[in-house]
GROMACS .gro file of C-alpha atoms in nm:
model
  129
    1UNK     CA    1   0.798  -1.073  -1.407
    2UNK     CA    2   1.123  -1.079  -1.220
    3UNK     CA    3   1.271  -0.740  -1.143
    4UNK     CA    4   1.619  -0.846  -1.039
    5UNK     CA    5   1.946  -0.964  -1.187
    6UNK     CA    6   1.908  -1.339  -1.145
    7UNK     CA    7   2.275  -1.400  -1.227
    8UNK     CA    8   2.352  -1.254  -0.882
    9UNK     CA    9   2.116  -1.485  -0.693
   10UNK     CA   10   2.250  -1.748  -0.454
   11UNK     CA   11   2.130  -2.110  -0.454
   12UNK     CA   12   1.865  -2.043  -0.189
   13UNK     CA   13   1.718  -1.754  -0.389
   14UNK     CA   14   1.713  -1.963  -0.707
   15UNK     CA   15   1.539  -2.247  -0.521
   16UNK     CA   16   1.274  -2.009  -0.388
   17UNK     CA   17   1.219  -1.864  -0.737
   18UNK     CA   18   1.185  -2.216  -0.876
   19UNK     CA   19   0.920  -2.296  -0.613
   20UNK     CA   20   0.720  -1.980  -0.696
   21UNK     CA   21   0.745  -2.043  -1.069
   22UNK     CA   22   0.611  -2.395  -1.008
   23UNK     CA   23   0.316  -2.255  -0.813
   24UNK     CA   24   0.247  -2.006  -1.091
   25UNK     CA   25   0.254  -2.278  -1.357
   26UNK     CA   26   0.014  -2.483  -1.147
   27UNK     CA   27  -0.243  -2.201  -1.113
   28UNK     CA   28  -0.186  -2.018  -1.443
   29UNK     CA   29  -0.491  -2.163  -1.620
   30UNK     CA   30  -0.719  -2.067  -1.329
   31UNK     CA   31  -0.599  -1.706  -1.350
   32UNK     CA   32  -0.589  -1.689  -1.729
   33UNK     CA   33  -0.921  -1.853  -1.807
   34UNK     CA   34  -1.116  -1.831  -1.479
   35UNK     CA   35  -1.345  -1.570  -1.334
   36UNK     CA   36  -1.195  -1.292  -1.125
   37UNK     CA   37  -1.347  -1.156  -0.803
   38UNK     CA   38  -1.208  -0.850  -0.629
   39UNK     CA   39  -1.262  -0.934  -0.263
   40UNK     CA   40  -1.107  -0.620  -0.116
   41UNK     CA   41  -0.987  -0.329  -0.326
   42UNK     CA   42  -0.657  -0.157  -0.242
   43UNK     CA   43  -0.835   0.173  -0.319
   44UNK     CA   44  -1.084   0.119  -0.036
   45UNK     CA   45  -0.816   0.191   0.220
   46UNK     CA   46  -0.707  -0.014   0.513
   47UNK     CA   47  -0.379  -0.132   0.366
   48UNK     CA   48  -0.515  -0.465   0.248
   49UNK     CA   49  -0.626  -0.609  -0.084
   50UNK     CA   50  -0.747  -0.949  -0.197
   51UNK     CA   51  -0.843  -1.101  -0.530
   52UNK     CA   52  -0.981  -1.446  -0.610
   53UNK     CA   53  -0.996  -1.651  -0.930
   54UNK     CA   54  -1.221  -1.953  -0.990
   55UNK     CA   55  -1.203  -2.179  -1.293
   56UNK     CA   56  -1.510  -2.216  -1.515
   57UNK     CA   57  -1.627  -2.548  -1.371
   58UNK     CA   58  -1.583  -2.415  -1.015
   59UNK     CA   59  -1.356  -2.705  -0.918
   60UNK     CA   60  -1.050  -2.493  -0.833
   61UNK     CA   61  -0.966  -2.143  -0.732
   62UNK     CA   62  -0.695  -1.931  -0.581
   63UNK     CA   63  -0.695  -1.632  -0.345
   64UNK     CA   64  -0.421  -1.370  -0.330
   65UNK     CA   65  -0.415  -1.144  -0.023
   66UNK     CA   66  -0.174  -0.853   0.027
   67UNK     CA   67  -0.103  -0.625   0.321
   68UNK     CA   68   0.075  -0.292   0.295
   69UNK     CA   69   0.189  -0.090   0.594
   70UNK     CA   70  -0.057  -0.070   0.879
   71UNK     CA   71   0.053   0.004   1.235
   72UNK     CA   72   0.020  -0.289   1.474
   73UNK     CA   73  -0.181  -0.416   1.648
   74UNK     CA   74  -0.430  -0.502   1.380
   75UNK     CA   75  -0.693  -0.771   1.348
   76UNK     CA   76  -0.641  -1.012   1.061
   77UNK     CA   77  -0.831  -0.906   0.752
   78UNK     CA   78  -1.141  -1.099   0.662
   79UNK     CA   79  -1.288  -1.165   0.321
   80UNK     CA   80  -1.577  -1.372   0.194
   81UNK     CA   81  -1.499  -1.597  -0.099
   82UNK     CA   82  -1.708  -1.577  -0.414
   83UNK     CA   83  -1.793  -1.777  -0.725
   84UNK     CA   84  -1.799  -2.122  -0.567
   85UNK     CA   85  -2.068  -2.386  -0.622
   86UNK     CA   86  -2.285  -2.335  -0.311
   87UNK     CA   87  -2.367  -2.708  -0.283
   88UNK     CA   88  -2.016  -2.847  -0.338
   89UNK     CA   89  -1.766  -2.922  -0.060
   90UNK     CA   90  -1.435  -2.730  -0.070
   91UNK     CA   91  -1.106  -2.703   0.112
   92UNK     CA   92  -0.912  -2.379   0.130
   93UNK     CA   93  -0.538  -2.405   0.185
   94UNK     CA   94  -0.441  -2.274   0.528
   95UNK     CA   95  -0.787  -2.327   0.677
   96UNK     CA   96  -0.899  -2.644   0.853
   97UNK     CA   97  -1.192  -2.850   0.745
   98UNK     CA   98  -1.418  -2.903   0.449
   99UNK     CA   99  -1.709  -2.663   0.404
  100UNK     CA  100  -1.971  -2.612   0.137
  101UNK     CA  101  -1.921  -2.336  -0.116
  102UNK     CA  102  -2.213  -2.156   0.049
  103UNK     CA  103  -2.039  -2.170   0.387
  104UNK     CA  104  -1.706  -2.040   0.251
  105UNK     CA  105  -1.893  -1.755   0.081
  106UNK     CA  106  -2.080  -1.661   0.401
  107UNK     CA  107  -1.808  -1.668   0.665
  108UNK     CA  108  -1.526  -1.425   0.727
  109UNK     CA  109  -1.203  -1.591   0.612
  110UNK     CA  110  -0.919  -1.420   0.799
  111UNK     CA  111  -0.568  -1.367   0.664
  112UNK     CA  112  -0.322  -1.276   0.941
  113UNK     CA  113  -0.053  -1.088   0.749
  114UNK     CA  114   0.228  -0.868   0.876
  115UNK     CA  115   0.338  -0.550   0.697
  116UNK     CA  116   0.416  -0.604   0.329
  117UNK     CA  117   0.337  -0.974   0.349
  118UNK     CA  118   0.118  -1.162   0.103
  119UNK     CA  119  -0.029  -1.508   0.072
  120UNK     CA  120  -0.156  -1.742  -0.198
  121UNK     CA  121  -0.427  -1.991  -0.099
  122UNK     CA  122  -0.557  -2.271  -0.321
  123UNK     CA  123  -0.927  -2.359  -0.322
  124UNK     CA  124  -1.022  -2.713  -0.423
  125UNK     CA  125  -1.359  -2.879  -0.462
  126UNK     CA  126  -1.373  -3.222  -0.300
  127UNK     CA  127  -1.498  -3.476  -0.551
  128UNK     CA  128  -1.732  -3.745  -0.421
  129UNK     CA  129  -1.623  -4.101  -0.479
   0.00000   0.00000   0.00000
């Protein structure tokens, strides 16, 4: 939901909202119908939380990571992805390279976030030709 009076937004704010709505529409079916994995609970402390969704055929996913207030300096938080096909190759937005699902699920994927920052990262299986 939007918790603001959008009639008071300037053109830049409306353009940003339009971009985020487009992202949401693009990933909505993954979230609505996919499997959810809690990668790091906000109740576990540390000022960081992360959740991942993967669609049923394991071809696409999305990771949301959130940081609340933590005094600097802090190492970027690391999570291990879940629910991917171990044999299939995947890309994860914001990370270089193509790795197998097994590799993504066994390495620490770091999210360098500043206070009260969040990120959305798409996961895509690479289809062989």
